[in-house]
Structures are given as C-alpha cells and as structure tokens.
Amino acid sequence: MLGTMMDVPLLLSSILRHAEAYHGDGEVVSATVEGGLHRYTYAEMAQRSRKLANALARLGLKTGDRVGTLAWNGYRHLELYYGVSGSGFVCHTINPRLFREQIAYIIAHGGDSVLFFDLTFLPIVEELAEQLKGLKAVVAMTDEAHMPKSAALPGLLCYESLIAGEPDSFDWPSFDENTASGLCYTSGTTGDPKGVLYSNRSCVLHAMAIAMPDGLGLSANDAICPIVPMFHVNAWGLPFAAPMTGAKLVLPGAHLDGASLHALFEGEGVSITAGVPTVWLGLLDWMDTHAREFSILKRVVIGGSAVPPIMVSRFHSKGVEVRQAWGMTETSPVGLAAALKPKHQAFPAEQRLALECKQGRPLFGMEFRVAGAEGREMPHDGKSFGSMLVRGPWVAQAYFNTATSPAHEEHPGWFDTGDVVTMDAEGFIQIVDRTKDVVKSGGEWISSIDLENIAQAHPAIQEAAIVARPDTRWGERPVLVVVLKPGASFTRQDMRAHYEGKTSKWCVPDDVIVLDELPHTATGKLSKKTIREILQEQMAGRAPDPEIGS
Ligand code: AMP
C-alpha cells in the first residue's frame, strides 16, 4: 500500500522559490572580478535568475542542454546555477585551473551549447575560440562598461545586456526530480577526465544533509563563505544549502589570499567557511605575521585532502571549531563529517583532536563499507583497514557518456572510492591513504598521510608531502618532500630526530627533498603524481647525505 502523501518533485528551483518567499531580505555579497563588493538580496537574486531563464529560453536551449561556466564564486555564477538548472538545463561548471587541452576536451565531451565566463578567463576562451564557433552563444559575465573587445570572439555577448530586456516573471517548470541539473568533470591521475552528472533530486537531498547540525551545521543565523570554488563539485553544495536555510551567502570571487579572506570574513561577519587545507595555510600564516584574530568566525569546514592536526590546533587557538568533511566529485561531494558526539566532549583534548582529524562519520543517506581481501567487511575497530565503498542517493552510478563504470567490480551497487580506511565503533572513518599514494615497504603499508602530519608539525616546515620511491630491497620507501618556512633549514638529521618516537623506525622516510614550492592539482590538492616525477629527476645523480636547506 502506498502512502497518501503528495508527490512533489525535489527541484533546485524550489530552493530559490523558498529563499525568495521566506528569506527575501537575506543577503548575497560577492567580491567581483570588476572590483569591489556587490550586494543584493535573495529576492533580487531570484528575480535576476528568472530574467536569465527567459534569456536562455530565447537562445533556443532545450531540456538537457549543457551550459558551460568558467567562473569564480560570484552572484552571476549563482544566478546561472539556478537559471540553468531550474529550467531543466544542465549547469556544466568547468575548472579553469585545468590545462587548456583538458578544458577543450571537457567542453567538447560535455557537448556544451552555450558558454559563460568571468573576464579573468578571457584568455582561455580566446584560445578556444575556434572550438567554440558552433556554440549558440558565448557570454562574458560582466556589464557593457567592462566588455572586452576581442577579435577572436566576434559574436561575444554581454551577460547584463543578455538579461536586461527580459521579463522578470518566469514559471519554473516542474519535471521529474531525477532530471540532470549539473555536470562536473573529475580529472583522475590516469585517463581522460570523467563527467559526473548530478540530478535535481541528488543536489536537493545533499543540500538538506549538509545543512544538518552534525553535517556542516548551517542556519539562517549564519553567514556562509564557500572558499571552495563553485567550479568544483558545486562548492560542496553550499550555494544550494545556504539559500535553503536562509543563511547570508558571501562569495569571495578571485581573492583567496590571506589578507583578502580575513578582511572579507571580518567585514561581512562570516560565521562559517569551507575550503581545502592549502587555502587555510595561507590565511593562518598571514594572520600570524600580522597579529590578527577572528572576531566572528566560529567554524571552518576543511576537506578535499587530509587536515593536518597542527592546522586544527592553530584554528582552535583562534577560537574556531574545525569540522573536517570528506567527499568526492562522485559523491556530490559530502559523505562524512567529523562532528563529535556528546560522549566525546569529556575526552582529554588530545583524544578529541585525534577524532577531529578523522575524516568523519556518515551523513544520513550515505552507507559505507570497509572491504578487505575478497570483499570481506572489516571489523569496525578503528584499526582494521580496507577499501572504502559507498552508496547513497547522491553517489554517481555512471559517468556521463562513458562506458567506464564507477561501480566496484566485486560489489555491484557500491562505488569504490579508491580510499583505504579504518572505521571505529562510533562510525568515524579515517583515511589511511589513497590506494595509489600508499607506500608499500617490504609488503607493509605506510600511510603517507600519517607521515605528512608528523612533518607538518615541525616549525621549519611550511608544506610537506610523502611519496614512494622505488627500492630494490623493499619495493618502495617513503621520501619526504617539503617547502620550508622563509629562512628555515631542515636536514636529513633534523628529519630523523623529528620522526623518532612518533612512528615505527621502518616508517621513517629515507630522505628529504626541499623544493621552492609543491605542485598542486587544479582542485588545490597536492599533486603526488608531479611530485613523484620531480623526485625521479632529483634522485638521479644525488650525492649521499648532503646538508639540505640553508
Ligand atoms: P575529488 O573528487 O577531486 O574531490 O577528490 C576526491 C578525493 O579527495 C577523495 O577520494 C579523497 O582521497 C580526497 N579527500 C577528500 N576529502 C578528504 C579528507 N577530508 N581527507 C583526506 N582526503 C580527502
């Protein structure tokens, strides 16, 4: 027997309608590409999104058509999120930090009909001009006063002019909640980037889940600033969850340095922010150098790569809670959040810190398995490890237009994350490593994350990575690659002394390499692949035991 409740589809346009109706005066503040802050309300944002929807219809888009964006976190990008997806089209966010060839591939593979871009990315668009000739429109996200004159892009449209003459009434269509709403490519270390095609339903459910107190914990009383870009996995769903809760939304644009972020947080009363560890390193260092504190910020959500304990302690010393979250492009992204339970509040500080440094416990809706050899479920004892599998309503079951399947071969219906993890009795999951980053020495696994966390706590070290070096005797051995703080030095002897007593003897890295900077991927994570390549070059012809650093 079926229940007798209304069958109302979960659509992204309903978030917009909700925000306009009940949080109409809620603010959206954006740092703009043109300069200065732009501010308006959810009511105005909803009105402009409707004008945009009318403009898109006039361009002749049909249900399911892809609309590409190359843009920062800003109000026009937000209008595209809703104007495009609310109309039944697909908002295809493209990561401008990828190589040109990858961007070209992604636009072609995604089959984009229209491309919108921020002025910052004009050079990329000009380079791709030939490829874009067949598109219905290429639109610069600016006003007439700032329109570039581009010989390479003769038919270039202006965003403000495109929507200016449109009526501000538009009836958001109702359709199947499983209709595609967004597309985001994930660039693995091998093969072509793969497209993850989100649906209205998956995005709405994900937004509800992250908003929960033990998710990312959002409320109408918050001002939320996603530093994580809107071009990568929908800025972790915050552009949907903020208007859903009525929270003020603060969008940082291209200004992600410590000084700009601190000024924005203080000026706009930001209470919750979210981003990858690299960004926070920059902010914390800037604050230390300039003796600044936070007056309002209460929580920072950190994910995308492991959070070093020293980073958690540095935020704690500034009175800010750290909520680690885990996710992937294929999981919308958030699946785990490390919110402590009441019993943990009484734990000694060190034990609480250890829990906060785990990736977190499952949000409702997401099921996790730790699969050992032959697919056996491993005990939830916080020690036994295996491959992390996940399933849930916001997990990809296929990639866009590709035969490659994200499903685990031995576990149909489960997505294999590629992360090796432990789970404890409370459901807290800890990543031991990415399957491909683990160092396998003498048949034993060494967690690169553990060794990086230890290194990161040394006062001379700015940023650290552990990579495997091939070894004839052991198979692989760990090598530490670091960037030093200005004026600092760090030798092999310093390294050995620092690791002593903090890990087993055989896990201590064999060597340390100092670089001026560490390479990062387009999503701000350490690029272990590039580091391994640099290492190969560095190790060739290396003298034994030199003094490193100066
Ligand atoms: P992407 O799809 O590019 O966002 O990358 C997903 C991968 O990032 C995951 O499989 C993890 O290996 C890694 N990742 C995400 N969040 C965390 C976290 N909190 N700690 C460690 N690794 C993470």
Coordinates of C-alpha atoms and ligand atoms in Angstrom, one line a residue:
M1 CA 0.0 0.0 0.0
L2 CA 1.3 3.4 -0.9
G3 CA 1.3 6.3 1.4
T4 CA -1.1 9.1 0.6
M5 CA 1.3 12.0 0.7
M6 CA 1.8 14.5 -2.1
D7 CA 4.4 13.5 -4.7
V8 CA 6.2 16.8 -5.1
P9 CA 9.5 16.6 -7.0
L10 CA 12.7 17.8 -5.3
L11 CA 13.8 20.5 -7.7
L12 CA 16.5 23.1 -7.4
S13 CA 14.1 25.9 -8.4
S14 CA 12.2 25.1 -5.2
I15 CA 15.2 26.3 -3.1
L16 CA 15.1 29.6 -5.0
R17 CA 11.4 30.0 -4.5
H18 CA 11.8 29.2 -0.8
A19 CA 14.6 31.7 -0.3
E20 CA 12.7 34.4 -2.1
A21 CA 9.5 33.8 -0.2
Y22 CA 10.8 33.3 3.3
H23 CA 14.3 34.8 3.3
G24 CA 13.8 37.5 0.6
D25 CA 15.9 40.0 2.5
G26 CA 18.7 37.5 3.1
E27 CA 22.0 38.9 1.7
V28 CA 24.3 37.7 -1.0
V29 CA 27.6 39.5 -1.1
S30 CA 30.2 38.9 -3.8
A31 CA 33.7 40.1 -4.4
T32 CA 33.6 41.0 -8.1
V33 CA 36.1 40.5 -10.9
E34 CA 35.5 44.1 -11.9
G35 CA 36.5 45.3 -8.4
G36 CA 34.7 46.0 -5.1
L37 CA 31.8 44.2 -3.4
H38 CA 28.4 43.6 -5.0
R39 CA 25.5 43.0 -2.6
Y40 CA 21.9 42.2 -3.1
T41 CA 19.1 40.0 -1.6
Y42 CA 17.8 36.6 -2.3
A43 CA 14.7 38.3 -3.7
E44 CA 16.8 40.2 -6.2
M45 CA 18.8 37.1 -7.0
A46 CA 15.6 35.2 -7.7
Q47 CA 14.3 37.9 -9.9
R48 CA 17.5 38.1 -12.0
S49 CA 17.6 34.3 -12.2
R50 CA 14.1 34.4 -13.8
K51 CA 15.4 37.0 -16.3
L52 CA 18.3 34.7 -17.1
A53 CA 15.9 31.8 -17.5
N54 CA 13.9 33.8 -20.1
A55 CA 17.2 34.8 -21.9
L56 CA 18.2 31.1 -22.0
A57 CA 14.9 30.1 -23.5
R58 CA 15.3 32.9 -26.1
L59 CA 18.7 31.4 -27.1
G60 CA 16.7 28.2 -28.0
L61 CA 18.0 25.8 -25.4
K62 CA 16.2 22.5 -24.9
T63 CA 15.8 20.3 -21.8
G64 CA 19.0 18.6 -21.0
D65 CA 21.2 21.0 -23.0
R66 CA 24.5 21.8 -21.3
V67 CA 25.5 25.3 -20.4
G68 CA 29.2 25.7 -19.6
T69 CA 30.6 28.1 -17.0
L70 CA 34.2 29.2 -16.4
A71 CA 33.7 31.4 -13.3
W72 CA 34.6 32.3 -9.8
N73 CA 32.3 32.3 -6.8
G74 CA 30.1 35.2 -7.5
Y75 CA 26.5 36.4 -7.9
R76 CA 26.2 35.9 -11.7
H77 CA 27.5 32.3 -11.3
L78 CA 24.9 31.8 -8.6
E79 CA 22.2 33.0 -11.0
L80 CA 23.4 30.6 -13.6
Y81 CA 23.2 27.7 -11.0
Y82 CA 19.5 28.4 -10.6
G83 CA 18.6 29.9 -14.0
V84 CA 20.1 26.9 -15.9
S85 CA 19.2 24.0 -13.6
G86 CA 15.8 25.4 -12.7
S87 CA 14.9 25.5 -16.5
G88 CA 15.8 21.8 -16.9
F89 CA 19.2 22.5 -18.5
V90 CA 22.5 21.3 -17.1
C91 CA 24.9 23.7 -15.5
H92 CA 28.3 22.4 -16.5
T93 CA 30.9 24.0 -14.2
I94 CA 34.4 23.9 -15.8
N95 CA 37.6 24.1 -13.7
P96 CA 39.7 27.0 -15.2
R97 CA 42.8 25.7 -13.5
L98 CA 42.9 22.6 -15.7
F99 CA 45.2 22.5 -18.7
R100 CA 43.8 24.1 -21.9
E101 CA 43.7 20.7 -23.6
Q102 CA 41.6 19.3 -20.7
I103 CA 39.2 22.3 -20.8
A104 CA 38.9 21.8 -24.6
Y105 CA 38.2 18.1 -24.1
I106 CA 35.7 18.8 -21.3
I107 CA 33.7 21.4 -23.3
A108 CA 33.6 19.0 -26.3
H109 CA 32.8 15.9 -24.3
G110 CA 30.2 17.7 -22.3
G111 CA 28.6 18.9 -25.5
D112 CA 28.1 22.4 -24.2
S113 CA 25.7 24.6 -26.2
V114 CA 26.5 27.9 -24.5
L115 CA 29.5 29.1 -22.5
F116 CA 29.5 31.8 -19.8
F117 CA 32.8 33.1 -18.5
D118 CA 34.3 35.6 -16.0
L119 CA 36.6 38.2 -17.5
T120 CA 39.6 36.6 -15.8
F121 CA 39.2 33.7 -18.1
L122 CA 39.0 35.6 -21.4
P123 CA 42.5 34.4 -22.5
I124 CA 41.3 30.8 -22.1
V125 CA 38.1 31.4 -24.1
E126 CA 40.1 33.3 -26.8
E127 CA 42.4 30.3 -27.2
L128 CA 39.5 28.0 -27.6
A129 CA 37.7 30.4 -30.0
E130 CA 37.9 28.0 -33.0
Q131 CA 36.3 25.2 -31.0
L132 CA 33.5 27.5 -29.7
K133 CA 32.3 28.6 -33.1
G134 CA 29.5 26.1 -33.2
L135 CA 28.0 27.2 -29.9
K136 CA 24.7 29.0 -29.6
A137 CA 26.3 31.8 -27.6
V138 CA 29.5 32.7 -25.7
V139 CA 28.7 35.2 -22.9
A140 CA 31.1 37.4 -20.8
M141 CA 29.8 37.6 -17.3
T142 CA 30.0 41.4 -17.0
D143 CA 28.3 44.7 -17.9
E144 CA 28.7 46.8 -21.1
A145 CA 31.2 49.1 -19.4
H146 CA 33.6 46.2 -18.9
M147 CA 33.0 44.3 -22.1
P148 CA 36.3 43.3 -23.7
K149 CA 36.9 43.9 -27.4
S150 CA 38.0 40.5 -28.7
A151 CA 38.9 40.0 -32.3
A152 CA 39.0 36.2 -31.6
L153 CA 35.3 36.3 -30.3
P154 CA 33.3 38.4 -32.8
G155 CA 29.9 37.4 -31.5
L156 CA 30.7 37.7 -27.8
L157 CA 27.6 38.6 -25.7
C158 CA 27.4 40.6 -22.5
Y159 CA 25.6 39.0 -19.5
E160 CA 24.0 42.2 -18.3
S161 CA 22.7 43.1 -21.8
L162 CA 21.5 39.5 -22.3
I163 CA 19.2 39.6 -19.4
A164 CA 18.4 43.4 -19.3
G165 CA 15.4 43.4 -21.5
E166 CA 13.9 40.1 -20.2
P167 CA 10.7 40.0 -18.2
D168 CA 11.3 39.2 -14.5
S169 CA 8.4 36.7 -14.4
F170 CA 9.1 33.1 -15.3
D171 CA 7.3 30.0 -14.2
W172 CA 9.9 27.4 -13.2
P173 CA 8.9 24.2 -15.0
S174 CA 8.0 21.1 -13.0
F175 CA 9.7 17.9 -14.1
D176 CA 11.0 14.6 -12.9
E177 CA 13.3 15.2 -9.9
N178 CA 15.8 12.8 -11.4
T179 CA 16.4 15.3 -14.3
A180 CA 20.0 16.2 -14.7
S181 CA 20.9 19.6 -13.2
G182 CA 24.7 19.8 -13.1
L183 CA 27.8 18.3 -14.7
C184 CA 31.3 18.3 -13.1
Y185 CA 34.4 16.6 -14.5
T186 CA 36.8 14.9 -12.2
S187 CA 40.3 14.6 -13.5
G188 CA 41.8 11.4 -12.2
T189 CA 45.5 10.8 -12.5
T190 CA 45.0 8.4 -15.4
G191 CA 42.8 8.6 -18.5
D192 CA 40.5 11.4 -19.7
P193 CA 38.5 13.4 -17.2
K194 CA 35.2 11.8 -16.4
G195 CA 31.9 13.7 -16.1
V196 CA 29.6 13.3 -13.0
L197 CA 26.1 14.2 -13.9
Y198 CA 24.1 15.4 -10.8
S199 CA 20.3 15.5 -10.7
N200 CA 17.9 17.9 -9.1
R201 CA 17.0 15.3 -6.5
S202 CA 20.6 14.4 -5.6
C203 CA 21.5 18.1 -5.2
V204 CA 18.5 18.9 -3.0
L205 CA 19.0 15.8 -0.8
H206 CA 22.7 16.6 -0.5
A207 CA 22.0 20.2 0.5
M208 CA 19.5 19.1 3.2
A209 CA 22.1 16.6 4.5
I210 CA 25.0 19.0 4.8
A211 CA 22.7 21.7 6.4
M212 CA 22.1 19.4 9.4
P213 CA 23.8 20.3 12.7
D214 CA 26.2 17.4 12.6
G215 CA 26.8 17.8 8.8
L216 CA 28.2 21.2 8.1
G217 CA 25.7 22.7 10.5
L218 CA 24.1 25.7 8.7
S219 CA 21.3 28.0 9.8
A220 CA 19.5 31.3 8.9
N221 CA 21.7 32.8 11.7
D222 CA 24.9 32.1 9.8
A223 CA 26.9 34.0 7.2
I224 CA 28.5 31.3 5.0
C225 CA 31.5 31.9 2.8
P226 CA 32.4 29.0 0.5
I227 CA 36.1 29.4 -0.5
V228 CA 35.8 26.0 -2.2
P229 CA 35.1 27.0 -5.8
M230 CA 31.7 26.9 -7.5
F231 CA 33.6 25.3 -10.5
H232 CA 34.4 22.2 -8.4
V233 CA 31.5 20.0 -7.1
N234 CA 29.1 22.9 -6.7
A235 CA 31.3 24.4 -3.9
W236 CA 30.4 21.4 -1.8
G237 CA 26.7 22.2 -2.2
L238 CA 26.8 25.4 -0.2
P239 CA 25.2 27.6 -3.0
F240 CA 22.2 25.3 -2.6
A241 CA 22.3 24.8 1.2
A242 CA 22.7 28.5 2.1
P243 CA 19.5 29.8 0.4
M244 CA 17.7 26.6 1.6
T245 CA 18.5 27.7 5.2
G246 CA 18.2 31.4 4.6
A247 CA 21.8 32.0 5.6
K248 CA 23.7 35.0 4.3
L249 CA 26.0 33.9 1.4
V250 CA 29.4 35.6 1.0
L251 CA 31.2 34.8 -2.2
P252 CA 35.0 35.6 -2.4
G253 CA 35.5 35.8 -6.2
A254 CA 39.1 35.5 -7.2
H255 CA 40.5 37.0 -3.9
L256 CA 41.7 33.9 -2.0
D257 CA 44.9 35.3 -0.3
G258 CA 45.1 35.6 3.5
A259 CA 44.7 39.4 3.6
S260 CA 41.6 39.4 1.4
L261 CA 39.9 36.5 3.1
H262 CA 40.5 37.9 6.6
A263 CA 39.1 41.3 5.5
L264 CA 36.0 39.6 3.9
F265 CA 35.3 37.4 6.9
E266 CA 35.6 40.3 9.3
G267 CA 33.7 42.8 7.1
E268 CA 30.8 40.6 6.3
G269 CA 30.5 38.7 9.6
V270 CA 31.3 35.3 8.2
S271 CA 30.5 32.6 10.8
I272 CA 31.1 29.5 8.7
T273 CA 33.6 29.0 5.9
A274 CA 34.7 26.0 3.9
G275 CA 37.8 25.0 1.8
V276 CA 40.8 22.8 1.2
P277 CA 43.8 22.8 3.6
T278 CA 46.1 24.8 1.3
V279 CA 43.9 27.9 1.5
W280 CA 43.9 27.8 5.3
L281 CA 47.6 27.6 5.5
G282 CA 47.8 30.9 3.6
L283 CA 45.2 32.5 5.8
L284 CA 46.7 31.3 9.1
D285 CA 50.2 32.3 8.2
W286 CA 49.1 35.8 7.1
M287 CA 47.2 36.2 10.4
D288 CA 50.2 35.1 12.5
T289 CA 52.5 37.5 10.6
H290 CA 50.1 40.4 11.0
A291 CA 48.9 39.5 14.5
R292 CA 45.2 39.3 13.6
E293 CA 42.4 37.3 15.2
F294 CA 38.9 36.3 14.1
S295 CA 36.0 38.2 15.8
I296 CA 33.1 36.3 14.4
L297 CA 34.2 33.1 12.5
K298 CA 33.0 30.1 14.5
R299 CA 33.6 27.1 12.2
V300 CA 35.8 26.2 9.3
V301 CA 34.9 23.2 7.2
I302 CA 38.0 21.5 5.8
G303 CA 38.1 18.8 3.3
G304 CA 39.4 17.7 -0.1
S305 CA 42.5 16.3 1.4
A306 CA 43.6 15.3 4.9
V307 CA 43.6 18.0 7.6
P308 CA 47.0 18.1 9.5
P309 CA 46.4 18.1 13.3
I310 CA 48.6 21.2 13.6
M311 CA 46.1 23.1 11.4
V312 CA 43.2 22.0 13.7
S313 CA 45.2 23.3 16.7
R314 CA 46.0 26.6 15.0
F315 CA 42.3 27.2 14.4
H316 CA 41.4 26.1 17.9
S317 CA 43.9 28.7 19.3
K318 CA 41.9 31.3 17.4
G319 CA 38.7 30.1 18.9
V320 CA 37.4 28.4 15.7
E321 CA 36.0 24.9 15.5
V322 CA 37.3 22.7 12.7
R323 CA 34.8 20.4 11.1
Q324 CA 36.6 18.0 8.8
A325 CA 34.5 16.7 5.9
W326 CA 35.2 14.0 3.3
G327 CA 33.9 13.9 -0.2
M328 CA 34.5 13.3 -3.9
T329 CA 33.2 14.7 -7.1
E330 CA 31.3 11.4 -7.5
T331 CA 29.6 11.8 -4.1
S332 CA 28.3 15.4 -4.6
P333 CA 30.6 15.7 -2.6
V334 CA 30.0 15.3 1.1
G335 CA 29.7 11.9 2.7
L336 CA 31.4 12.2 6.0
A337 CA 31.7 15.0 8.6
A338 CA 33.7 14.8 11.8
A339 CA 31.2 16.2 14.3
L340 CA 31.9 14.9 17.9
K341 CA 29.2 13.1 19.9
P342 CA 28.3 14.1 23.5
K343 CA 30.4 11.4 25.0
H344 CA 33.5 12.8 23.2
Q345 CA 33.2 16.2 24.9
A346 CA 34.5 14.6 28.1
F347 CA 37.6 13.1 26.4
P348 CA 41.0 14.6 27.0
A349 CA 42.0 17.3 24.5
E350 CA 44.4 15.0 22.6
Q351 CA 41.8 12.3 22.1
R352 CA 39.3 14.9 20.9
L353 CA 41.8 16.2 18.4
A354 CA 42.5 12.7 17.1
L355 CA 38.8 12.3 16.4
E356 CA 38.6 15.7 14.7
C357 CA 41.5 14.7 12.5
K358 CA 39.5 11.7 11.2
Q359 CA 37.5 12.2 8.0
G360 CA 34.2 11.9 9.9
R361 CA 31.1 9.8 10.3
P362 CA 28.5 9.1 7.6
L363 CA 25.8 11.7 6.9
F364 CA 22.3 10.1 6.9
G365 CA 21.7 8.8 3.4
M366 CA 25.2 7.6 2.9
E367 CA 26.2 4.0 3.6
F368 CA 29.8 3.0 3.9
R369 CA 31.6 -0.4 3.8
V370 CA 35.2 -1.1 4.6
A371 CA 36.1 -4.0 2.3
G372 CA 39.1 -6.2 3.0
A373 CA 40.5 -9.1 0.9
E374 CA 37.9 -11.0 -1.1
G375 CA 35.4 -8.2 -0.3
R376 CA 35.0 -9.2 3.4
E377 CA 33.6 -6.4 5.6
M378 CA 36.4 -5.4 8.0
P379 CA 35.7 -5.1 11.8
H380 CA 34.7 -1.5 12.9
D381 CA 37.6 -1.4 15.4
G382 CA 39.4 1.7 14.2
K383 CA 42.4 -0.4 13.3
S384 CA 41.5 -2.9 10.5
F385 CA 41.6 -1.3 7.1
G386 CA 40.3 -1.9 3.7
S387 CA 38.8 -0.2 0.6
M388 CA 36.1 2.4 1.3
L389 CA 32.9 1.7 -0.6
V390 CA 29.9 4.0 -0.5
R391 CA 26.3 4.1 -1.8
G392 CA 23.5 6.6 -1.5
P393 CA 21.1 8.9 -3.3
W394 CA 23.9 11.4 -4.1
V395 CA 26.5 8.9 -5.3
A396 CA 27.2 8.5 -9.1
Q397 CA 26.2 5.2 -10.6
A398 CA 27.7 6.0 -14.0
Y399 CA 29.8 8.6 -15.7
F400 CA 28.4 10.9 -18.4
N401 CA 28.7 9.5 -21.9
T402 CA 31.4 6.9 -20.9
A403 CA 31.4 3.2 -20.6
T404 CA 33.8 3.3 -17.6
S405 CA 31.8 2.4 -14.5
P406 CA 32.4 3.8 -11.1
A407 CA 31.0 0.6 -9.5
H408 CA 33.2 -1.8 -7.6
E409 CA 33.7 -4.9 -9.6
E410 CA 33.1 -7.3 -6.7
H411 CA 30.4 -5.2 -5.1
P412 CA 27.8 -4.2 -7.7
G413 CA 25.8 -1.3 -6.4
W414 CA 28.7 0.2 -4.4
F415 CA 31.0 2.9 -5.5
D416 CA 34.7 2.3 -4.9
T417 CA 36.2 5.5 -3.6
G418 CA 39.8 4.5 -4.0
D419 CA 40.5 5.4 -0.4
V420 CA 41.9 3.0 2.1
V421 CA 40.3 3.5 5.5
T422 CA 39.5 2.3 9.0
M423 CA 36.2 2.7 10.8
D424 CA 35.7 2.7 14.6
A425 CA 32.7 1.6 16.6
E426 CA 31.2 5.1 16.5
G427 CA 31.3 5.1 12.7
F428 CA 34.2 7.5 12.5
I429 CA 36.2 6.8 9.3
Q430 CA 39.8 7.6 8.9
I431 CA 41.6 7.6 5.6
V432 CA 44.9 5.6 5.8
D433 CA 45.7 6.7 2.3
R434 CA 44.6 7.0 -1.3
T435 CA 45.1 3.5 -2.7
K436 CA 47.6 4.9 -5.2
D437 CA 49.5 7.0 -2.6
V438 CA 50.1 4.4 0.0
V439 CA 53.8 3.4 0.3
K440 CA 54.3 -0.3 0.2
S441 CA 57.5 -1.1 2.0
G442 CA 58.5 -4.8 2.5
G443 CA 54.9 -5.8 2.0
E444 CA 53.7 -3.5 4.7
W445 CA 51.6 -0.4 4.1
I446 CA 52.9 3.0 5.2
S447 CA 50.3 5.8 5.4
S448 CA 51.6 8.9 3.6
I449 CA 49.1 11.0 5.4
D450 CA 50.4 9.9 8.9
L451 CA 54.0 10.8 7.9
E452 CA 52.9 14.2 6.3
N453 CA 51.0 15.1 9.5
I454 CA 54.1 14.5 11.6
A455 CA 56.3 16.5 9.2
Q456 CA 53.8 19.4 9.1
A457 CA 54.2 19.9 12.9
H458 CA 57.9 20.7 12.5
P459 CA 58.5 24.5 12.9
A460 CA 60.7 24.7 9.9
I461 CA 58.2 23.1 7.5
Q462 CA 55.6 25.1 5.5
E463 CA 54.2 22.2 3.5
A464 CA 55.0 18.5 3.3
A465 CA 54.3 15.6 1.1
I466 CA 55.3 11.9 1.3
V467 CA 55.8 9.9 -1.9
A468 CA 57.1 6.4 -2.6
R469 CA 60.5 5.9 -4.2
P470 CA 61.1 2.5 -5.9
D471 CA 63.5 0.4 -3.8
T472 CA 65.2 -2.8 -4.9
R473 CA 65.1 -4.3 -1.4
W474 CA 61.8 -3.1 0.0
G475 CA 59.8 -2.5 -3.2
E476 CA 59.1 1.1 -2.1
R477 CA 60.4 3.5 0.5
P478 CA 58.9 6.9 1.7
V479 CA 60.6 10.1 0.8
L480 CA 59.7 13.4 2.4
V481 CA 59.3 16.4 0.1
V482 CA 59.0 19.8 1.8
V483 CA 58.7 23.5 1.3
L484 CA 60.5 25.4 4.2
K485 CA 59.4 28.5 6.0
P486 CA 61.4 31.6 4.9
G487 CA 64.9 31.4 6.3
A488 CA 64.5 27.9 7.8
S489 CA 66.7 24.9 7.3
F490 CA 65.9 21.2 7.6
T491 CA 68.5 18.4 7.2
R492 CA 68.2 14.7 7.0
Q493 CA 69.4 14.6 10.6
D494 CA 66.6 17.0 11.6
M495 CA 64.2 14.8 9.9
R496 CA 65.3 11.6 11.6
A497 CA 65.3 13.4 15.0
H498 CA 61.8 14.7 14.4
Y499 CA 60.3 11.4 13.4
E500 CA 62.0 9.5 16.3
G501 CA 59.4 8.1 18.7
K502 CA 56.5 9.4 16.5
T503 CA 56.3 6.5 14.2
S504 CA 57.9 3.0 13.8
K505 CA 61.5 3.1 12.8
W506 CA 60.9 1.4 9.5
C507 CA 58.3 4.1 8.6
V508 CA 60.8 7.0 8.9
P509 CA 61.4 8.5 5.4
D510 CA 64.7 7.6 3.8
D511 CA 65.3 11.1 2.6
V512 CA 64.1 14.7 2.5
I513 CA 64.0 16.9 -0.6
V514 CA 63.5 20.6 -0.3
L515 CA 61.6 22.4 -3.1
D516 CA 60.7 26.1 -3.5
E517 CA 57.0 25.1 -3.9
L518 CA 54.9 21.9 -4.1
P519 CA 52.8 21.3 -7.2
H520 CA 49.0 21.3 -6.6
T521 CA 46.2 19.9 -8.8
A522 CA 43.5 22.1 -10.3
T523 CA 41.4 21.5 -7.2
G524 CA 44.1 22.6 -4.8
K525 CA 45.4 19.2 -3.7
L526 CA 49.0 18.2 -3.6
S527 CA 49.8 16.6 -6.9
K528 CA 51.6 13.5 -5.8
K529 CA 52.0 12.4 -9.4
T530 CA 54.0 15.6 -10.3
I531 CA 56.0 15.3 -7.1
R532 CA 56.9 11.7 -8.0
E533 CA 58.1 13.0 -11.3
I534 CA 60.2 15.8 -9.7
L535 CA 61.6 13.2 -7.3
Q536 CA 62.7 10.9 -10.0
E537 CA 64.7 13.8 -11.6
Q538 CA 66.1 14.9 -8.2
M539 CA 67.2 11.5 -7.1
A540 CA 69.2 10.8 -10.3
G541 CA 72.8 11.6 -9.5
R542 CA 72.1 12.7 -6.0
A543 CA 75.1 12.8 -3.6
P544 CA 74.9 10.8 -0.4
D545 CA 73.7 12.6 2.7
P546 CA 74.2 16.3 1.8
E547 CA 73.1 19.1 4.0
I548 CA 69.7 20.2 2.8
G549 CA 68.2 23.7 3.2
S550 CA 70.1 26.8 4.0
Ligands
AMP1 P1 37.8 15.0 -5.8 O1 36.8 14.1 -6.5 O2 38.8 15.6 -6.8 O3 37.2 16.0 -5.0 O4 38.7 14.1 -4.9 C1 38.2 13.1 -4.0 C2 39.3 12.6 -3.1 O5 39.8 13.6 -2.3 C3 38.9 11.5 -2.1 O6 38.8 10.2 -2.7 C4 39.9 11.6 -1.1 O7 41.0 10.8 -1.4 C5 40.3 13.0 -1.1 N1 39.6 13.7 0.1 C6 38.5 14.4 0.1 N2 38.3 14.8 1.4 C7 39.3 14.4 2.2 C8 39.6 14.5 3.5 N3 38.8 15.1 4.4 N4 40.7 13.9 4.0 C9 41.5 13.2 3.1 N5 41.3 13.0 1.8 C10 40.2 13.6 1.3

